[in-house]
PDB file of C-alpha atoms and ligand atoms in Angstrom:
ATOM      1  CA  UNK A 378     -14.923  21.789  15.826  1.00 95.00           C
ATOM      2  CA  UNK A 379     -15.602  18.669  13.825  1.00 98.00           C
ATOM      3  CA  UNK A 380     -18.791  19.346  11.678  1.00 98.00           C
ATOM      4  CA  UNK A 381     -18.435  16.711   8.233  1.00 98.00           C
ATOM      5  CA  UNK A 382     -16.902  14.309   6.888  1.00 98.00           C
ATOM      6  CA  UNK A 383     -15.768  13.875   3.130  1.00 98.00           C
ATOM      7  CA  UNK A 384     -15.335  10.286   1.340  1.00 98.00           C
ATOM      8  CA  UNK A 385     -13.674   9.334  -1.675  1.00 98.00           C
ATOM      9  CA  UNK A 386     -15.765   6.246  -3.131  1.00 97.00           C
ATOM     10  CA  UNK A 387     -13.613   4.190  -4.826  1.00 96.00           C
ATOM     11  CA  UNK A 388     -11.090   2.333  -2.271  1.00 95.00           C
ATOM     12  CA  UNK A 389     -12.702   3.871   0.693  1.00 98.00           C
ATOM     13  CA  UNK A 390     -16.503   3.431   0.458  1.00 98.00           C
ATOM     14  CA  UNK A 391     -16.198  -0.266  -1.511  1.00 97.00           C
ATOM     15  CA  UNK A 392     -13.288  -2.266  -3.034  1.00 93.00           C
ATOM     16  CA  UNK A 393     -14.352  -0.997  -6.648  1.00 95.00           C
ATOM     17  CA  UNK A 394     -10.778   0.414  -7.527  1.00 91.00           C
ATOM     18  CA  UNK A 395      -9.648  -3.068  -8.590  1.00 92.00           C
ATOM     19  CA  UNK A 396     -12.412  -3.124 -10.919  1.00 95.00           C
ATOM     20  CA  UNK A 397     -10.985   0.140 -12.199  1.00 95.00           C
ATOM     21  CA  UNK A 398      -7.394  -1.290 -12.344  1.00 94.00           C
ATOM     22  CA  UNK A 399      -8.955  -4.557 -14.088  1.00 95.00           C
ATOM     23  CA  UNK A 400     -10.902  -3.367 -16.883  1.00 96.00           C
ATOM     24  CA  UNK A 401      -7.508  -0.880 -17.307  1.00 97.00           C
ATOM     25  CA  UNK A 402      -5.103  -3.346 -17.581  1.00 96.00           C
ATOM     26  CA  UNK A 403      -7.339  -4.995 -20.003  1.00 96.00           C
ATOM     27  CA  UNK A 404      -7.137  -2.496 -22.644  1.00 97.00           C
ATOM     28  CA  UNK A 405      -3.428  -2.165 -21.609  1.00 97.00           C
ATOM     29  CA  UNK A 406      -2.956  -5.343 -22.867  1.00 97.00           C
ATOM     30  CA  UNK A 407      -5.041  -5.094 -25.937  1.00 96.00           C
ATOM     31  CA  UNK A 408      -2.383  -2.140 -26.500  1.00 96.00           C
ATOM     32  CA  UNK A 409       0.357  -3.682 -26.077  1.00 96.00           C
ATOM     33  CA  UNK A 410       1.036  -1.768 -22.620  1.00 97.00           C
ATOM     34  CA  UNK A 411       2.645  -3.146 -19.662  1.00 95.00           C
ATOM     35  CA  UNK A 412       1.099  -1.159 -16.447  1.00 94.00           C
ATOM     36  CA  UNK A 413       4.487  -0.995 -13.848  1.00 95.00           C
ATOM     37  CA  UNK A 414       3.747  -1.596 -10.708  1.00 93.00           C
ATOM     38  CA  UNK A 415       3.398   2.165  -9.090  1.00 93.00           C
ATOM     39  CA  UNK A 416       0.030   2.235 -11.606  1.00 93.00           C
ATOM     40  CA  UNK A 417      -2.004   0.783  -8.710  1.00 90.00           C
ATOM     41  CA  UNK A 418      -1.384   4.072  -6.889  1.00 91.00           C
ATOM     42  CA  UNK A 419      -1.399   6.578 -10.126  1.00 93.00           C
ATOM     43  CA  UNK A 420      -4.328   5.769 -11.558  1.00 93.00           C
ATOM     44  CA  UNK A 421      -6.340   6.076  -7.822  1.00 92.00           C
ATOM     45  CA  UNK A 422      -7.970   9.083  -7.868  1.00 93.00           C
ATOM     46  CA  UNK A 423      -7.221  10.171 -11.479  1.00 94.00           C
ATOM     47  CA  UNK A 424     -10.389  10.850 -14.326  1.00 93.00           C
ATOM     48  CA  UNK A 425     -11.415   8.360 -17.093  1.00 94.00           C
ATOM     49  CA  UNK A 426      -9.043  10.754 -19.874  1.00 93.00           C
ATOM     50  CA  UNK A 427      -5.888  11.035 -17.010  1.00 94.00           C
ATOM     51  CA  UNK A 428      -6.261   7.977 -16.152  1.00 96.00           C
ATOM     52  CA  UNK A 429      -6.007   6.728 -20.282  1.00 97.00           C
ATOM     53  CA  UNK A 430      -3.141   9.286 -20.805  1.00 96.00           C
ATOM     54  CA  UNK A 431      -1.280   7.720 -17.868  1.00 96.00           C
ATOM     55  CA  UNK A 432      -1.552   4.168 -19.104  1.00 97.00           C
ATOM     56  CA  UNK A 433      -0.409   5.419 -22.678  1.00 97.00           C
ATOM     57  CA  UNK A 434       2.448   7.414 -21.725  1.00 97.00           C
ATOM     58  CA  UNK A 435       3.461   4.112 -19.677  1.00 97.00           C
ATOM     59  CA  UNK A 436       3.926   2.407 -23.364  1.00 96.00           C
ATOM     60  CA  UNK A 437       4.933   5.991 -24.844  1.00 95.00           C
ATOM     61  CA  UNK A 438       1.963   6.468 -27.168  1.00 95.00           C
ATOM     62  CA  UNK A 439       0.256   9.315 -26.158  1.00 92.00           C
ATOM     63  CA  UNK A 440       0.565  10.810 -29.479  1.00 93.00           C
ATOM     64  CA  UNK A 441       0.073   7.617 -30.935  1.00 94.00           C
ATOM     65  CA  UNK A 442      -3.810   7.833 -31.133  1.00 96.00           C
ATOM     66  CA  UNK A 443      -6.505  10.188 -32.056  1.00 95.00           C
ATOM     67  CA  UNK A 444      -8.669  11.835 -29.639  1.00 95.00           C
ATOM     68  CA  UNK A 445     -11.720   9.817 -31.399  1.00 96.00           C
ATOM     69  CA  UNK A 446      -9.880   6.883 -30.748  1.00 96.00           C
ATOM     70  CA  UNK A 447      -9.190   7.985 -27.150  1.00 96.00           C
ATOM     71  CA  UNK A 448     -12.113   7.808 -26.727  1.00 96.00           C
ATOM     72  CA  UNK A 449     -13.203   4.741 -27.926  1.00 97.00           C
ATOM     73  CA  UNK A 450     -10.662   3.344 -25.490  1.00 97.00           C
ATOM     74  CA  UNK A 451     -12.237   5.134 -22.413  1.00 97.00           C
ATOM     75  CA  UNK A 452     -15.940   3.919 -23.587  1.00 97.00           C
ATOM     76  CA  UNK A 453     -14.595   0.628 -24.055  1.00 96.00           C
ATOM     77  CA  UNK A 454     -12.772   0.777 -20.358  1.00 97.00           C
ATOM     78  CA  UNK A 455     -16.272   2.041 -18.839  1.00 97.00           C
ATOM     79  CA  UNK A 456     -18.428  -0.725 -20.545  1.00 97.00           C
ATOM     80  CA  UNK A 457     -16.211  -3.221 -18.959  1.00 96.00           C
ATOM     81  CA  UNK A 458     -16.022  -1.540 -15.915  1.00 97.00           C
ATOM     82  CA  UNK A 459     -20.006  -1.392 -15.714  1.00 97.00           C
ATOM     83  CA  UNK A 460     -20.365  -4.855 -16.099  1.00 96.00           C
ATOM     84  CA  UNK A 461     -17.864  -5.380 -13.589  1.00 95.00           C
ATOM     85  CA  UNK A 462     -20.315  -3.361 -11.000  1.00 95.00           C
ATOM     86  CA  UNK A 463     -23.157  -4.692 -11.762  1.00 95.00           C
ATOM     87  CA  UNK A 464     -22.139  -7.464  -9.735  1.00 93.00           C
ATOM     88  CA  UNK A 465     -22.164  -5.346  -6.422  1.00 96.00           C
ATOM     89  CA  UNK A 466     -24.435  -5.114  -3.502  1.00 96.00           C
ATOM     90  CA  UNK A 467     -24.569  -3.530   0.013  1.00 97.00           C
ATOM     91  CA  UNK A 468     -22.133  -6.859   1.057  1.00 95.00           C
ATOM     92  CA  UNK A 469     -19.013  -4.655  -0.687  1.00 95.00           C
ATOM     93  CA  UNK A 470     -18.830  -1.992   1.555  1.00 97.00           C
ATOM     94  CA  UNK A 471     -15.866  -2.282   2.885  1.00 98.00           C
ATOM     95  CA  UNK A 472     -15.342  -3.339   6.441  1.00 98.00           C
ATOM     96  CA  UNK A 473     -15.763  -0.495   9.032  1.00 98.00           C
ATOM     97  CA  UNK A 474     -17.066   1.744   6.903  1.00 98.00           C
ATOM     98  CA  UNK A 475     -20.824   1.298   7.396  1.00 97.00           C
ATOM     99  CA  UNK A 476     -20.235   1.543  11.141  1.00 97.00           C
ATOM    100  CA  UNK A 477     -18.249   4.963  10.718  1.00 98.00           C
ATOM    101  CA  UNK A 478     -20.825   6.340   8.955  1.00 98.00           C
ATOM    102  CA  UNK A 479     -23.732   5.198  11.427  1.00 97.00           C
ATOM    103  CA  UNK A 480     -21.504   6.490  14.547  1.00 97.00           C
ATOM    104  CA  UNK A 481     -21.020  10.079  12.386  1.00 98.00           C
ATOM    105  CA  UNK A 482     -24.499   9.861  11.826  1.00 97.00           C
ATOM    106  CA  UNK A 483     -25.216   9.658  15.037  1.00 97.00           C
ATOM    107  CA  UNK A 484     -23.095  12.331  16.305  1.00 97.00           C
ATOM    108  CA  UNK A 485     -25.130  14.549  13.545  1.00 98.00           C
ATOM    109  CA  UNK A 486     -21.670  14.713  11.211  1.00 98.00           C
ATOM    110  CA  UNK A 487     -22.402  16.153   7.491  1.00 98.00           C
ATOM    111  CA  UNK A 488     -21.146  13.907   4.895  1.00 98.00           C
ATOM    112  CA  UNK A 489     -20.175  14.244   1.487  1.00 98.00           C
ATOM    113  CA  UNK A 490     -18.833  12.403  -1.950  1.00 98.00           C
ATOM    114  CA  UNK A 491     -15.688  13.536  -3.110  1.00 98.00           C
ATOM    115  CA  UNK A 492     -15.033  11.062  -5.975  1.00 97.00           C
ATOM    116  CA  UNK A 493     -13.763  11.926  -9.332  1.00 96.00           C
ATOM    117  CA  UNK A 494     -16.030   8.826 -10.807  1.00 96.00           C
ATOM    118  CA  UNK A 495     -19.319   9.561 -13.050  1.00 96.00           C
ATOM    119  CA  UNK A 496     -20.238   6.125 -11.761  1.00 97.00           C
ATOM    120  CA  UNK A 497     -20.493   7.339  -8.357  1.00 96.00           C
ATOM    121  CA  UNK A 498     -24.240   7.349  -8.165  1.00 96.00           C
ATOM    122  CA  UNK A 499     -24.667   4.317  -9.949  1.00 96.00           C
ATOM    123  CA  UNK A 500     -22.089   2.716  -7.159  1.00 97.00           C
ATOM    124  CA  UNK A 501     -23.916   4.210  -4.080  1.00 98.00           C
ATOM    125  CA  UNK A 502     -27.215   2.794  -5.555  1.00 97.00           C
ATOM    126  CA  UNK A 503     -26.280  -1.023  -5.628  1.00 97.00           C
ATOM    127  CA  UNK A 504     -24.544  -0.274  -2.521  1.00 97.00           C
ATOM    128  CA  UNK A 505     -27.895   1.220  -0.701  1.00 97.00           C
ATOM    129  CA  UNK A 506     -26.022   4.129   0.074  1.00 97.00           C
ATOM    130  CA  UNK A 507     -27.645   6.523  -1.820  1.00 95.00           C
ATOM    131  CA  UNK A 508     -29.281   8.544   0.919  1.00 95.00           C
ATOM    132  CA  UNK A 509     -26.599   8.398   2.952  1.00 97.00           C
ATOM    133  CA  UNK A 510     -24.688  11.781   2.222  1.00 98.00           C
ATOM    134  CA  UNK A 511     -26.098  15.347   2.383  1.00 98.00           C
ATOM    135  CA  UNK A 512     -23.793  15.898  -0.849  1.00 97.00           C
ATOM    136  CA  UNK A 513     -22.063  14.286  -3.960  1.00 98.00           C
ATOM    137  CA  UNK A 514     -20.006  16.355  -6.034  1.00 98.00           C
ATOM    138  CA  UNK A 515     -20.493  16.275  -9.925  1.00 96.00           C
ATOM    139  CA  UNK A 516     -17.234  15.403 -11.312  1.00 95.00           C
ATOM    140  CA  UNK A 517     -18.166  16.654 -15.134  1.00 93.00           C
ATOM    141  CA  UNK A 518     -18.316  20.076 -13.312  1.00 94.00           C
ATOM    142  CA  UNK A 519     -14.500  19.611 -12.112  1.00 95.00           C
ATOM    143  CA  UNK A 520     -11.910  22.041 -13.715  1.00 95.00           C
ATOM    144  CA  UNK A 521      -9.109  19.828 -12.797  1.00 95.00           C
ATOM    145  CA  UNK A 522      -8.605  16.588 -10.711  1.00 94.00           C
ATOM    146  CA  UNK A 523      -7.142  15.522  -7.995  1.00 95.00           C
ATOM    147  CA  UNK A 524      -4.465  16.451  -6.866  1.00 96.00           C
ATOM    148  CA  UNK A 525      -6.211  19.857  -7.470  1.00 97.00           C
ATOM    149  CA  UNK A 526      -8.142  20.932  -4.434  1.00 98.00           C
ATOM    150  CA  UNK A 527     -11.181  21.823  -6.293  1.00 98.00           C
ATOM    151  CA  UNK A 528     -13.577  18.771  -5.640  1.00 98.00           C
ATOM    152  CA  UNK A 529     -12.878  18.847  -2.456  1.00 98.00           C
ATOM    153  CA  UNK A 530     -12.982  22.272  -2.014  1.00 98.00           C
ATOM    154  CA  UNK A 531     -16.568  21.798  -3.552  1.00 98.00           C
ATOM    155  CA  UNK A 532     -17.265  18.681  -1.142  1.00 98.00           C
ATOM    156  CA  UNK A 533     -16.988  20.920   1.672  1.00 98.00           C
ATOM    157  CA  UNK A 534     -18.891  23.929  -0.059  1.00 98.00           C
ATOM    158  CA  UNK A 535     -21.726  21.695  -0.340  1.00 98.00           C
ATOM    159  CA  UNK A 536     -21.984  20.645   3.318  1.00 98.00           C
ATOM    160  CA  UNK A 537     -21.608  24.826   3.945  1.00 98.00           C
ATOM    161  CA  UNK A 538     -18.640  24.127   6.540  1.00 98.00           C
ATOM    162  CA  UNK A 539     -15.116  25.940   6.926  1.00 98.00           C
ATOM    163  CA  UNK A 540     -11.560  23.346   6.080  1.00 98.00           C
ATOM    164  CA  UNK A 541     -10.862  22.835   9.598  1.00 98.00           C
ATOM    165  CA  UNK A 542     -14.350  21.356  10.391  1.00 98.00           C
ATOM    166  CA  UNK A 543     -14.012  18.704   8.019  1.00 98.00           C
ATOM    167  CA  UNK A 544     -12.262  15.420   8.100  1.00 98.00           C
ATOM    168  CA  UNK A 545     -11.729  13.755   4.066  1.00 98.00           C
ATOM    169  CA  UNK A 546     -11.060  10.420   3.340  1.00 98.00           C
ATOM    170  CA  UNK A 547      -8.705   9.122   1.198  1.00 98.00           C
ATOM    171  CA  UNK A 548      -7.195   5.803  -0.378  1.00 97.00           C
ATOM    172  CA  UNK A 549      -5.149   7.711  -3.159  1.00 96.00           C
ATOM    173  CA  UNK A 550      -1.921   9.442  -2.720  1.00 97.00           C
ATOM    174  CA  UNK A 551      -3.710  12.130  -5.460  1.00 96.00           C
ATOM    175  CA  UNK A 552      -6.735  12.537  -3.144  1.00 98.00           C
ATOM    176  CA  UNK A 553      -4.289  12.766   0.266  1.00 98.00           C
ATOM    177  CA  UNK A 554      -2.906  15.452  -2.020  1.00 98.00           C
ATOM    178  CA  UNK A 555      -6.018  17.065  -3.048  1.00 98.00           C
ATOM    179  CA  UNK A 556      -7.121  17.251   0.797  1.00 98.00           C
ATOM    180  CA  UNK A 557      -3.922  18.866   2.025  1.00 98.00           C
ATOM    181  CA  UNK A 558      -4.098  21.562  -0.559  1.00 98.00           C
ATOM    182  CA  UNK A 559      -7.466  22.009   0.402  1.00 98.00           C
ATOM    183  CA  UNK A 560      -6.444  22.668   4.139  1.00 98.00           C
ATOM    184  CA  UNK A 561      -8.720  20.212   5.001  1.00 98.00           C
ATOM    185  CA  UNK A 562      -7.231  17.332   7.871  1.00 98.00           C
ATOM    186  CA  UNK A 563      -6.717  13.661   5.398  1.00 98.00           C
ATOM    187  CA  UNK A 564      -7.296  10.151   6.556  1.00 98.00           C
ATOM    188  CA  UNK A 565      -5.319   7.998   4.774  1.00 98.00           C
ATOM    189  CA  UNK A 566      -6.444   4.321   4.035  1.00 98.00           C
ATOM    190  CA  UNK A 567      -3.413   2.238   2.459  1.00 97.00           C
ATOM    191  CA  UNK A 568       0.059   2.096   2.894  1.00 96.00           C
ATOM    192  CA  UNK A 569       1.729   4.603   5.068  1.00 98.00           C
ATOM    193  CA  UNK A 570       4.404   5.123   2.469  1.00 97.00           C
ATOM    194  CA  UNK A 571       2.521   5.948  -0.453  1.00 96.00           C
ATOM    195  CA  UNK A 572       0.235   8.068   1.769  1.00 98.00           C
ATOM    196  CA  UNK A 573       2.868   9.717   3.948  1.00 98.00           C
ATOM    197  CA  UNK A 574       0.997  13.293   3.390  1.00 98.00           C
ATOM    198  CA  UNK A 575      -1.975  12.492   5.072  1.00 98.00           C
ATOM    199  CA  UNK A 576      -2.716  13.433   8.896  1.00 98.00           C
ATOM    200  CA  UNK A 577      -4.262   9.962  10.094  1.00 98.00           C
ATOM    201  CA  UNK A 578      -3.066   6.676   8.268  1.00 98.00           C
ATOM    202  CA  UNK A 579      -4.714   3.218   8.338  1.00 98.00           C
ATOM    203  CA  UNK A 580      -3.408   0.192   6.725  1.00 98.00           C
ATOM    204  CA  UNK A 581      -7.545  -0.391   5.890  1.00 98.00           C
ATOM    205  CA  UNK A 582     -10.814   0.440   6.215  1.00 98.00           C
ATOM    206  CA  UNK A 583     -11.708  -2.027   9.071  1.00 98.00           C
ATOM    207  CA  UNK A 584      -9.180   0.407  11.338  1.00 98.00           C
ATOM    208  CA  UNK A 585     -10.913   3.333  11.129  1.00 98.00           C
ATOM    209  CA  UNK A 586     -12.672   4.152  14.496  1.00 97.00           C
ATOM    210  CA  UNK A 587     -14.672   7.693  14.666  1.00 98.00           C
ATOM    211  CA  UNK A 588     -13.420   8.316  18.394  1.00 97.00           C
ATOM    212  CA  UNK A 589      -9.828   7.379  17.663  1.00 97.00           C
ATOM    213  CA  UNK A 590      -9.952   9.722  14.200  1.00 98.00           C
ATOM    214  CA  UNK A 591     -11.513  12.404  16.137  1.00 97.00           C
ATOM    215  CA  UNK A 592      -8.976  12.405  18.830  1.00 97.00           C
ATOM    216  CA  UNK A 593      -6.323  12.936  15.944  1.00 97.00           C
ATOM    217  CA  UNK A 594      -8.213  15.731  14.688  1.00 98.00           C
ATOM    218  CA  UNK A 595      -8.809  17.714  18.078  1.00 96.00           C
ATOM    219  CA  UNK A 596      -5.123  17.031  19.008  1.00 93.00           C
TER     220      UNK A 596
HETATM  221  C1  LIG B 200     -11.828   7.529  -9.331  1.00 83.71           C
HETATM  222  C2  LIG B 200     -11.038   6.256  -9.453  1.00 83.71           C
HETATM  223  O1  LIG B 200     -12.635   7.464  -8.190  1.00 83.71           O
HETATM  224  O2  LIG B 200     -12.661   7.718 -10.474  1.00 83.71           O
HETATM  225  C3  LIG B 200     -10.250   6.253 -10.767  1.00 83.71           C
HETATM  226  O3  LIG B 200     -10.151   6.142  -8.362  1.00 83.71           O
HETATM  227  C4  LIG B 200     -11.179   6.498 -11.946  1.00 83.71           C
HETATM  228  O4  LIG B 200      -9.600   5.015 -10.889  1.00 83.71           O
HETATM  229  C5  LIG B 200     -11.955   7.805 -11.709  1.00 83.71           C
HETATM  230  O5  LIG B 200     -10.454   6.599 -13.143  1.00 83.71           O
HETATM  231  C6  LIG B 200     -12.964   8.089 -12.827  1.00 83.71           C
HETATM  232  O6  LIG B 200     -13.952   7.098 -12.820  1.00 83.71           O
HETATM  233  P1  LIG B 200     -15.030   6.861 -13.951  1.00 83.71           P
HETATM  234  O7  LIG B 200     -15.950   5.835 -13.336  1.00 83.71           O
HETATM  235  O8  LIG B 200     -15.733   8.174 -14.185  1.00 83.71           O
HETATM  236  O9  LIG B 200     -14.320   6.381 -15.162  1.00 83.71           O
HETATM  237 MG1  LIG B 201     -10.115   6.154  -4.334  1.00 83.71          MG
END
């Protein structure tokens, strides 16, 4: 029976994974790195220190810098990327979602965080969605990342429910990943052929419909 449900933030909560993909292809640039096109799905998902290797084994220089310098590049990333989010407000939740979580509040749904972003809380804040989840998992607690299990493993720890009476969302072919080899049943919000692993695919946000998910899940 459906209990919770488990949200990745970035891409399925509000639109802040171009922000990521912005302030990354900035310092891509500054490096003389050109991001190929698949790097819109890679880097979904993926921590600050994947997500930098990624982008420098795209321009083969992942030995090319020191870690100290590594992370300069990730600091410099996130500083960009903060002032980038400073902009947002409850207006960038993404279409659908704020009625999905009013309809699974209704029908008395746990709901968790699943997002491998430190900025998570700082997101849900100018969002106004702060109280809205029993749960947010602490991603400088994570042993690995997505596609690993773990956070959401720890997702639906946290909400103190069994895999098959949670539903996790998903906008990252990592996280559909992540879900599936956490037994759990994935939603997946993007396109179908990036996300072919998931259960339930959506081309966005503004299709996803409780009843219709649910229906999906019970079948
Ligand atoms: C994920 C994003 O949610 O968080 C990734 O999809 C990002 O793009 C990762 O790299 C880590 O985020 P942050 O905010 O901790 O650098
Ligand atoms: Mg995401």
């Amino acid at each position: 029976m459906l209990k919770g449900l488990i949200f990745d933030l970035d891409g399925v909560i509000a639109d802040t994974a171009r922000f990521h993909l912005q302030a990354w292809n900035q310092l891509a640039k500054r490096l003389d790195i050109v991001l190929p096109p698949e790097a819109n799905d890679a880097l979904r998902g993926r921590s600050r220190l994947d997500s930098l290797n990624l982008i420098l084994s795209y321009g083969n220089k992942v030995d090319a810098y020191s870690d100290d310098e590594k992370a300069a590049f990730a600091k410099s990333k996130n500083d960009l990327y903060l002032e980038l989010i400073q902009t947002l407000t409850p207006e960038d939740i993404l279409p659908g979602i704020a009625q999905l979580l009013r309809d699974a509040k209704a029908q008395g749904l746990h709901m968790s965080i699943a997002s491998a972003s430190k900025n998570a809380p700082t997101i849900l804040q100018h969002l106004q969605l702060s109280d809205a989840f029993d749960a947010i998992v602490d991603p400088a607690k994570l042993h690995r990342g997505k596609p690993d299990p773990e956070i959401f493993e720890l997702a639906q720890q946290a909400l103190h429910l069994n895999a098959d009476e949670v539903i996790s969302f998903e906008d990252a072919s990592a996280g559909v990943q992540a879900i599936k080899a956490a037994n759990q049943f994935a939603v997946g919000i993007g396109d179908a052929k990036v996300l072919h692993q998931a259960d339930y695919i959506v081309p966005s946000t503004a299709d996803l419909s409780l009843d219709a998910i649910r229906q999906a899940f019970d079948a």
